[in-house]
Amino acid sequence: MSDDGNVSRWIDEVKAGDSVAAAELWHHYYDRLIRNVRNHLRGQNRAVADEEDVVVSVFESFYRAAEQGRFPEMSDRDDLWRLLLKMSARKVIDKRRRDRRQRRGGGQRTLSLAGRPGDDDALIEVIGDEPTPEMVLTLTESVEKLLSHLGDGQLRDIAVGKMEGLSNAELAKRLRCSERTIERRLHLIRETCQQELMDADQ
């Protein structure tokens, strides 16, 4: 069987919870993914274990999500490689965010674009199928810059919730307020972001 055929078969078997197929994909992609993550971590304060930790975390998240049926359209090695690249980009972003928090002494809330720990495909859904990891990083940093102007309270929570795809009703339930309050906050968020974009252009 061709290499492409093997990967497609392993993907199907991983979705069914096959640990042997999971190990095959690990061996097939581990070195390539390590090199990719190493390039993204270059210039940062890091230990050799950092890139390995990122890759291990990517595979663990992928196996778990695949078994849960969260990648139904993924079927071949190109699909899988794009997915692994995007997941590793998110993990690198998370690491940079943690490093910045530690340098500042911790305690400051920062944006997880996915909004919830462990929701590793949410970023992928936001950015679509085509962007490279570099584009993912640029997009995330731009969003973080905009959201930094919303503070650490309800406005930020609402903005992140909308990026998660929540409706106004779902946000109102999550934040224990009325839908009308959500609508007013969204209007304020739009005005704040528009002003920030205008200031950046000047």
PDB file of C-alpha atoms in Angstrom:
ATOM      1  CA  MET A   1       0.000   0.000   0.000  1.00  0.00           C
ATOM      2  CA  SER A   2       1.249   3.521  -0.773  1.00  0.00           C
ATOM      3  CA  ASP A   3       2.365   5.876   1.967  1.00  0.00           C
ATOM      4  CA  ASP A   4      -0.733   8.017   1.353  1.00  0.00           C
ATOM      5  CA  GLY A   5      -2.934   4.939   1.591  1.00  0.00           C
ATOM      6  CA  ASN A   6      -1.316   3.897   4.859  1.00  0.00           C
ATOM      7  CA  VAL A   7      -1.881   7.314   6.414  1.00  0.00           C
ATOM      8  CA  SER A   8      -5.521   7.368   5.307  1.00  0.00           C
ATOM      9  CA  ARG A   9      -6.042   3.931   6.845  1.00  0.00           C
ATOM     10  CA  TRP A  10      -4.331   4.946  10.081  1.00  0.00           C
ATOM     11  CA  ILE A  11      -6.512   8.061  10.294  1.00  0.00           C
ATOM     12  CA  ASP A  12      -9.666   5.942  10.040  1.00  0.00           C
ATOM     13  CA  GLU A  13      -8.334   3.511  12.636  1.00  0.00           C
ATOM     14  CA  VAL A  14      -7.365   6.319  15.056  1.00  0.00           C
ATOM     15  CA  LYS A  15     -10.914   7.667  14.767  1.00  0.00           C
ATOM     16  CA  ALA A  16     -12.032   4.211  15.896  1.00  0.00           C
ATOM     17  CA  GLY A  17      -9.659   4.307  18.874  1.00  0.00           C
ATOM     18  CA  ASP A  18      -6.917   2.041  17.507  1.00  0.00           C
ATOM     19  CA  SER A  19      -3.736   2.578  19.561  1.00  0.00           C
ATOM     20  CA  VAL A  20      -1.523   0.778  17.017  1.00  0.00           C
ATOM     21  CA  ALA A  21      -2.576   3.203  14.279  1.00  0.00           C
ATOM     22  CA  ALA A  22      -2.001   6.102  16.694  1.00  0.00           C
ATOM     23  CA  ALA A  23       1.576   4.874  17.214  1.00  0.00           C
ATOM     24  CA  GLU A  24       2.088   4.596  13.440  1.00  0.00           C
ATOM     25  CA  LEU A  25       1.005   8.220  12.923  1.00  0.00           C
ATOM     26  CA  TRP A  26       3.246   9.267  15.803  1.00  0.00           C
ATOM     27  CA  HIS A  27       6.309   7.653  14.193  1.00  0.00           C
ATOM     28  CA  HIS A  28       5.366   8.990  10.765  1.00  0.00           C
ATOM     29  CA  TYR A  29       4.960  12.647  11.765  1.00  0.00           C
ATOM     30  CA  TYR A  30       6.914  13.138  14.993  1.00  0.00           C
ATOM     31  CA  ASP A  31      10.261  14.233  13.509  1.00  0.00           C
ATOM     32  CA  ARG A  32       8.675  16.574  10.973  1.00  0.00           C
ATOM     33  CA  LEU A  33       6.514  18.197  13.609  1.00  0.00           C
ATOM     34  CA  ILE A  34       9.458  18.555  16.015  1.00  0.00           C
ATOM     35  CA  ARG A  35      11.401  20.449  13.327  1.00  0.00           C
ATOM     36  CA  ASN A  36       8.423  22.709  12.643  1.00  0.00           C
ATOM     37  CA  VAL A  37       7.880  23.533  16.320  1.00  0.00           C
ATOM     38  CA  ARG A  38      11.616  24.081  16.848  1.00  0.00           C
ATOM     39  CA  ASN A  39      11.565  26.727  14.100  1.00  0.00           C
ATOM     40  CA  HIS A  40       8.657  28.527  15.770  1.00  0.00           C
ATOM     41  CA  LEU A  41      10.325  28.423  19.183  1.00  0.00           C
ATOM     42  CA  ARG A  42      13.659  29.681  17.852  1.00  0.00           C
ATOM     43  CA  GLY A  43      14.837  32.767  19.706  1.00  0.00           C
ATOM     44  CA  GLN A  44      12.681  32.059  22.726  1.00  0.00           C
ATOM     45  CA  ASN A  45      13.872  31.059  26.161  1.00  0.00           C
ATOM     46  CA  ARG A  46      13.414  27.339  25.868  1.00  0.00           C
ATOM     47  CA  ALA A  47      14.756  23.962  26.803  1.00  0.00           C
ATOM     48  CA  VAL A  48      15.002  21.035  24.401  1.00  0.00           C
ATOM     49  CA  ALA A  49      12.053  19.503  26.221  1.00  0.00           C
ATOM     50  CA  ASP A  50       9.808  22.440  25.240  1.00  0.00           C
ATOM     51  CA  GLU A  51       9.420  21.410  21.613  1.00  0.00           C
ATOM     52  CA  GLU A  52       8.906  17.791  22.646  1.00  0.00           C
ATOM     53  CA  ASP A  53       6.244  18.838  25.149  1.00  0.00           C
ATOM     54  CA  VAL A  54       4.426  20.800  22.441  1.00  0.00           C
ATOM     55  CA  VAL A  55       4.442  17.874  20.013  1.00  0.00           C
ATOM     56  CA  VAL A  56       3.329  15.367  22.661  1.00  0.00           C
ATOM     57  CA  SER A  57       0.477  17.700  23.584  1.00  0.00           C
ATOM     58  CA  VAL A  58      -0.521  18.066  19.912  1.00  0.00           C
ATOM     59  CA  PHE A  59      -0.734  14.306  19.411  1.00  0.00           C
ATOM     60  CA  GLU A  60      -2.632  13.748  22.646  1.00  0.00           C
ATOM     61  CA  SER A  61      -5.166  16.410  21.678  1.00  0.00           C
ATOM     62  CA  PHE A  62      -5.460  15.033  18.148  1.00  0.00           C
ATOM     63  CA  TYR A  63      -6.052  11.446  19.305  1.00  0.00           C
ATOM     64  CA  ARG A  64      -8.685  12.539  21.803  1.00  0.00           C
ATOM     65  CA  ALA A  65     -10.513  14.794  19.347  1.00  0.00           C
ATOM     66  CA  ALA A  66     -10.364  12.224  16.516  1.00  0.00           C
ATOM     67  CA  GLU A  67     -11.929   9.550  18.730  1.00  0.00           C
ATOM     68  CA  GLN A  68     -14.663  12.042  19.648  1.00  0.00           C
ATOM     69  CA  GLY A  69     -15.509  12.460  15.957  1.00  0.00           C
ATOM     70  CA  ARG A  70     -14.439  16.092  15.763  1.00  0.00           C
ATOM     71  CA  PHE A  71     -12.601  15.740  12.413  1.00  0.00           C
ATOM     72  CA  PRO A  72     -15.129  13.919  10.204  1.00  0.00           C
ATOM     73  CA  GLU A  73     -13.848  15.468   6.952  1.00  0.00           C
ATOM     74  CA  MET A  74     -10.192  14.601   7.557  1.00  0.00           C
ATOM     75  CA  SER A  75      -9.259  11.661   5.378  1.00  0.00           C
ATOM     76  CA  ASP A  76      -5.738  11.871   3.962  1.00  0.00           C
ATOM     77  CA  ARG A  77      -2.200  12.828   4.874  1.00  0.00           C
ATOM     78  CA  ASP A  78      -2.502  16.388   3.537  1.00  0.00           C
ATOM     79  CA  ASP A  79      -5.546  17.002   5.744  1.00  0.00           C
ATOM     80  CA  LEU A  80      -3.727  15.536   8.734  1.00  0.00           C
ATOM     81  CA  TRP A  81      -0.508  17.500   8.208  1.00  0.00           C
ATOM     82  CA  ARG A  82      -2.410  20.803   7.924  1.00  0.00           C
ATOM     83  CA  LEU A  83      -4.291  19.941  11.097  1.00  0.00           C
ATOM     84  CA  LEU A  84      -1.125  19.033  13.023  1.00  0.00           C
ATOM     85  CA  LEU A  85       0.546  22.272  11.897  1.00  0.00           C
ATOM     86  CA  LYS A  86      -2.392  24.368  13.071  1.00  0.00           C
ATOM     87  CA  MET A  87      -2.652  22.557  16.380  1.00  0.00           C
ATOM     88  CA  SER A  88       1.088  22.978  16.968  1.00  0.00           C
ATOM     89  CA  ALA A  89       0.805  26.700  16.129  1.00  0.00           C
ATOM     90  CA  ARG A  90      -1.832  27.067  18.819  1.00  0.00           C
ATOM     91  CA  LYS A  91       0.308  25.199  21.345  1.00  0.00           C
ATOM     92  CA  VAL A  92       3.268  27.470  20.553  1.00  0.00           C
ATOM     93  CA  ILE A  93       1.042  30.520  21.003  1.00  0.00           C
ATOM     94  CA  ASP A  94      -0.114  29.165  24.353  1.00  0.00           C
ATOM     95  CA  LYS A  95       3.496  28.619  25.418  1.00  0.00           C
ATOM     96  CA  ARG A  96       4.469  32.178  24.489  1.00  0.00           C
ATOM     97  CA  ARG A  97       1.495  33.449  26.448  1.00  0.00           C
ATOM     98  CA  ARG A  98       2.477  31.426  29.524  1.00  0.00           C
ATOM     99  CA  ASP A  99       6.083  32.620  29.255  1.00  0.00           C
ATOM    100  CA  ARG A 100       4.947  36.256  29.098  1.00  0.00           C
ATOM    101  CA  ARG A 101       2.710  35.724  32.147  1.00  0.00           C
ATOM    102  CA  GLN A 102       5.605  34.240  34.099  1.00  0.00           C
ATOM    103  CA  ARG A 103       7.904  37.120  33.164  1.00  0.00           C
ATOM    104  CA  ARG A 104       5.240  39.573  34.357  1.00  0.00           C
ATOM    105  CA  GLY A 105       4.825  37.667  37.592  1.00  0.00           C
ATOM    106  CA  GLY A 106       1.679  35.711  36.710  1.00  0.00           C
ATOM    107  CA  GLY A 107      -1.919  36.380  37.515  1.00  0.00           C
ATOM    108  CA  GLN A 108      -2.838  38.378  34.421  1.00  0.00           C
ATOM    109  CA  ARG A 109      -5.575  36.893  32.295  1.00  0.00           C
ATOM    110  CA  THR A 110      -4.829  36.432  28.639  1.00  0.00           C
ATOM    111  CA  LEU A 111      -6.926  35.421  25.708  1.00  0.00           C
ATOM    112  CA  SER A 112      -7.207  31.873  24.566  1.00  0.00           C
ATOM    113  CA  LEU A 113      -8.731  32.245  21.130  1.00  0.00           C
ATOM    114  CA  ALA A 114     -10.398  28.911  21.534  1.00  0.00           C
ATOM    115  CA  GLY A 115     -11.818  30.211  24.800  1.00  0.00           C
ATOM    116  CA  ARG A 116     -11.735  26.903  26.660  1.00  0.00           C
ATOM    117  CA  PRO A 117      -8.760  24.758  27.695  1.00  0.00           C
ATOM    118  CA  GLY A 118      -8.438  21.634  25.576  1.00  0.00           C
ATOM    119  CA  ASP A 119     -10.655  22.879  22.749  1.00  0.00           C
ATOM    120  CA  ASP A 120      -7.838  22.507  20.260  1.00  0.00           C
ATOM    121  CA  ASP A 121      -9.867  22.582  17.081  1.00  0.00           C
ATOM    122  CA  ALA A 122     -11.709  25.826  17.886  1.00  0.00           C
ATOM    123  CA  LEU A 123      -8.835  27.903  16.539  1.00  0.00           C
ATOM    124  CA  ILE A 124      -8.816  25.782  13.396  1.00  0.00           C
ATOM    125  CA  GLU A 125     -12.528  26.414  12.903  1.00  0.00           C
ATOM    126  CA  VAL A 126     -12.015  30.164  13.307  1.00  0.00           C
ATOM    127  CA  ILE A 127      -9.190  30.447  10.781  1.00  0.00           C
ATOM    128  CA  GLY A 128     -10.442  27.914   8.223  1.00  0.00           C
ATOM    129  CA  ASP A 129      -8.407  25.422   6.207  1.00  0.00           C
ATOM    130  CA  GLU A 130      -5.830  27.511   4.372  1.00  0.00           C
ATOM    131  CA  PRO A 131      -3.767  29.774   6.691  1.00  0.00           C
ATOM    132  CA  THR A 132      -0.232  28.753   7.583  1.00  0.00           C
ATOM    133  CA  PRO A 133       0.959  28.564  11.195  1.00  0.00           C
ATOM    134  CA  GLU A 134       2.623  31.964  10.694  1.00  0.00           C
ATOM    135  CA  MET A 135      -0.732  33.438   9.657  1.00  0.00           C
ATOM    136  CA  VAL A 136      -2.383  31.815  12.666  1.00  0.00           C
ATOM    137  CA  LEU A 137       0.159  33.469  14.959  1.00  0.00           C
ATOM    138  CA  THR A 138      -0.307  36.875  13.312  1.00  0.00           C
ATOM    139  CA  LEU A 139      -4.086  36.606  13.512  1.00  0.00           C
ATOM    140  CA  THR A 140      -4.026  35.603  17.156  1.00  0.00           C
ATOM    141  CA  GLU A 141      -1.644  38.387  18.149  1.00  0.00           C
ATOM    142  CA  SER A 142      -3.845  40.929  16.337  1.00  0.00           C
ATOM    143  CA  VAL A 143      -6.953  39.673  18.111  1.00  0.00           C
ATOM    144  CA  GLU A 144      -5.166  39.741  21.464  1.00  0.00           C
ATOM    145  CA  LYS A 145      -4.107  43.338  20.855  1.00  0.00           C
ATOM    146  CA  LEU A 146      -7.684  44.370  20.121  1.00  0.00           C
ATOM    147  CA  LEU A 147      -9.064  42.491  23.092  1.00  0.00           C
ATOM    148  CA  SER A 148      -6.473  43.972  25.428  1.00  0.00           C
ATOM    149  CA  HIS A 149      -8.502  47.200  25.167  1.00  0.00           C
ATOM    150  CA  LEU A 150     -11.575  45.450  26.561  1.00  0.00           C
ATOM    151  CA  GLY A 151     -10.041  44.777  29.979  1.00  0.00           C
ATOM    152  CA  ASP A 152     -10.369  41.536  31.920  1.00  0.00           C
ATOM    153  CA  GLY A 153     -14.067  41.639  32.670  1.00  0.00           C
ATOM    154  CA  GLN A 154     -17.379  40.947  30.990  1.00  0.00           C
ATOM    155  CA  LEU A 155     -16.584  42.680  27.689  1.00  0.00           C
ATOM    156  CA  ARG A 156     -13.660  40.371  27.074  1.00  0.00           C
ATOM    157  CA  ASP A 157     -15.695  37.317  28.079  1.00  0.00           C
ATOM    158  CA  ILE A 158     -18.441  38.283  25.626  1.00  0.00           C
ATOM    159  CA  ALA A 159     -15.961  38.869  22.787  1.00  0.00           C
ATOM    160  CA  VAL A 160     -14.320  35.474  23.367  1.00  0.00           C
ATOM    161  CA  GLY A 161     -17.751  33.851  23.600  1.00  0.00           C
ATOM    162  CA  LYS A 162     -18.748  35.265  20.214  1.00  0.00           C
ATOM    163  CA  MET A 163     -15.536  33.864  18.720  1.00  0.00           C
ATOM    164  CA  GLU A 164     -16.535  30.502  20.149  1.00  0.00           C
ATOM    165  CA  GLY A 165     -19.739  30.830  18.132  1.00  0.00           C
ATOM    166  CA  LEU A 166     -22.113  31.332  21.064  1.00  0.00           C
ATOM    167  CA  SER A 167     -25.447  33.028  20.467  1.00  0.00           C
ATOM    168  CA  ASN A 168     -26.558  36.051  22.498  1.00  0.00           C
ATOM    169  CA  ALA A 169     -28.936  33.797  24.392  1.00  0.00           C
ATOM    170  CA  GLU A 170     -26.147  31.347  25.243  1.00  0.00           C
ATOM    171  CA  LEU A 171     -23.896  34.187  26.360  1.00  0.00           C
ATOM    172  CA  ALA A 172     -26.660  35.633  28.530  1.00  0.00           C
ATOM    173  CA  LYS A 173     -27.098  32.259  30.199  1.00  0.00           C
ATOM    174  CA  ARG A 174     -23.346  31.797  30.706  1.00  0.00           C
ATOM    175  CA  LEU A 175     -22.871  35.282  32.178  1.00  0.00           C
ATOM    176  CA  ARG A 176     -26.186  35.315  34.070  1.00  0.00           C
ATOM    177  CA  CYS A 177     -27.539  38.479  32.500  1.00  0.00           C
ATOM    178  CA  SER A 178     -30.211  39.478  29.981  1.00  0.00           C
ATOM    179  CA  GLU A 179     -29.858  39.255  26.203  1.00  0.00           C
ATOM    180  CA  ARG A 180     -30.407  43.003  26.090  1.00  0.00           C
ATOM    181  CA  THR A 181     -27.307  43.432  28.254  1.00  0.00           C
ATOM    182  CA  ILE A 182     -25.340  41.260  25.844  1.00  0.00           C
ATOM    183  CA  GLU A 183     -26.528  43.366  22.907  1.00  0.00           C
ATOM    184  CA  ARG A 184     -25.469  46.592  24.639  1.00  0.00           C
ATOM    185  CA  ARG A 185     -22.071  45.117  25.494  1.00  0.00           C
ATOM    186  CA  LEU A 186     -21.571  43.939  21.909  1.00  0.00           C
ATOM    187  CA  HIS A 187     -22.310  47.446  20.657  1.00  0.00           C
ATOM    188  CA  LEU A 188     -19.687  48.810  23.060  1.00  0.00           C
ATOM    189  CA  ILE A 189     -17.197  46.144  21.973  1.00  0.00           C
ATOM    190  CA  ARG A 190     -17.685  47.090  18.302  1.00  0.00           C
ATOM    191  CA  GLU A 191     -17.180  50.776  19.071  1.00  0.00           C
ATOM    192  CA  THR A 192     -14.055  50.071  21.115  1.00  0.00           C
ATOM    193  CA  CYS A 193     -12.508  47.883  18.414  1.00  0.00           C
ATOM    194  CA  GLN A 194     -13.391  50.324  15.636  1.00  0.00           C
ATOM    195  CA  GLN A 195     -11.779  53.165  17.570  1.00  0.00           C
ATOM    196  CA  GLU A 196      -8.667  51.112  18.160  1.00  0.00           C
ATOM    197  CA  LEU A 197      -8.407  50.273  14.445  1.00  0.00           C
ATOM    198  CA  MET A 198      -8.844  53.940  13.541  1.00  0.00           C
ATOM    199  CA  ASP A 199      -6.148  54.959  16.029  1.00  0.00           C
ATOM    200  CA  ALA A 200      -3.815  52.330  14.598  1.00  0.00           C
ATOM    201  CA  ASP A 201      -4.285  53.724  11.083  1.00  0.00           C
ATOM    202  CA  GLN A 202      -3.422  57.265  12.144  1.00  0.00           C
TER     203      GLN A 202
END
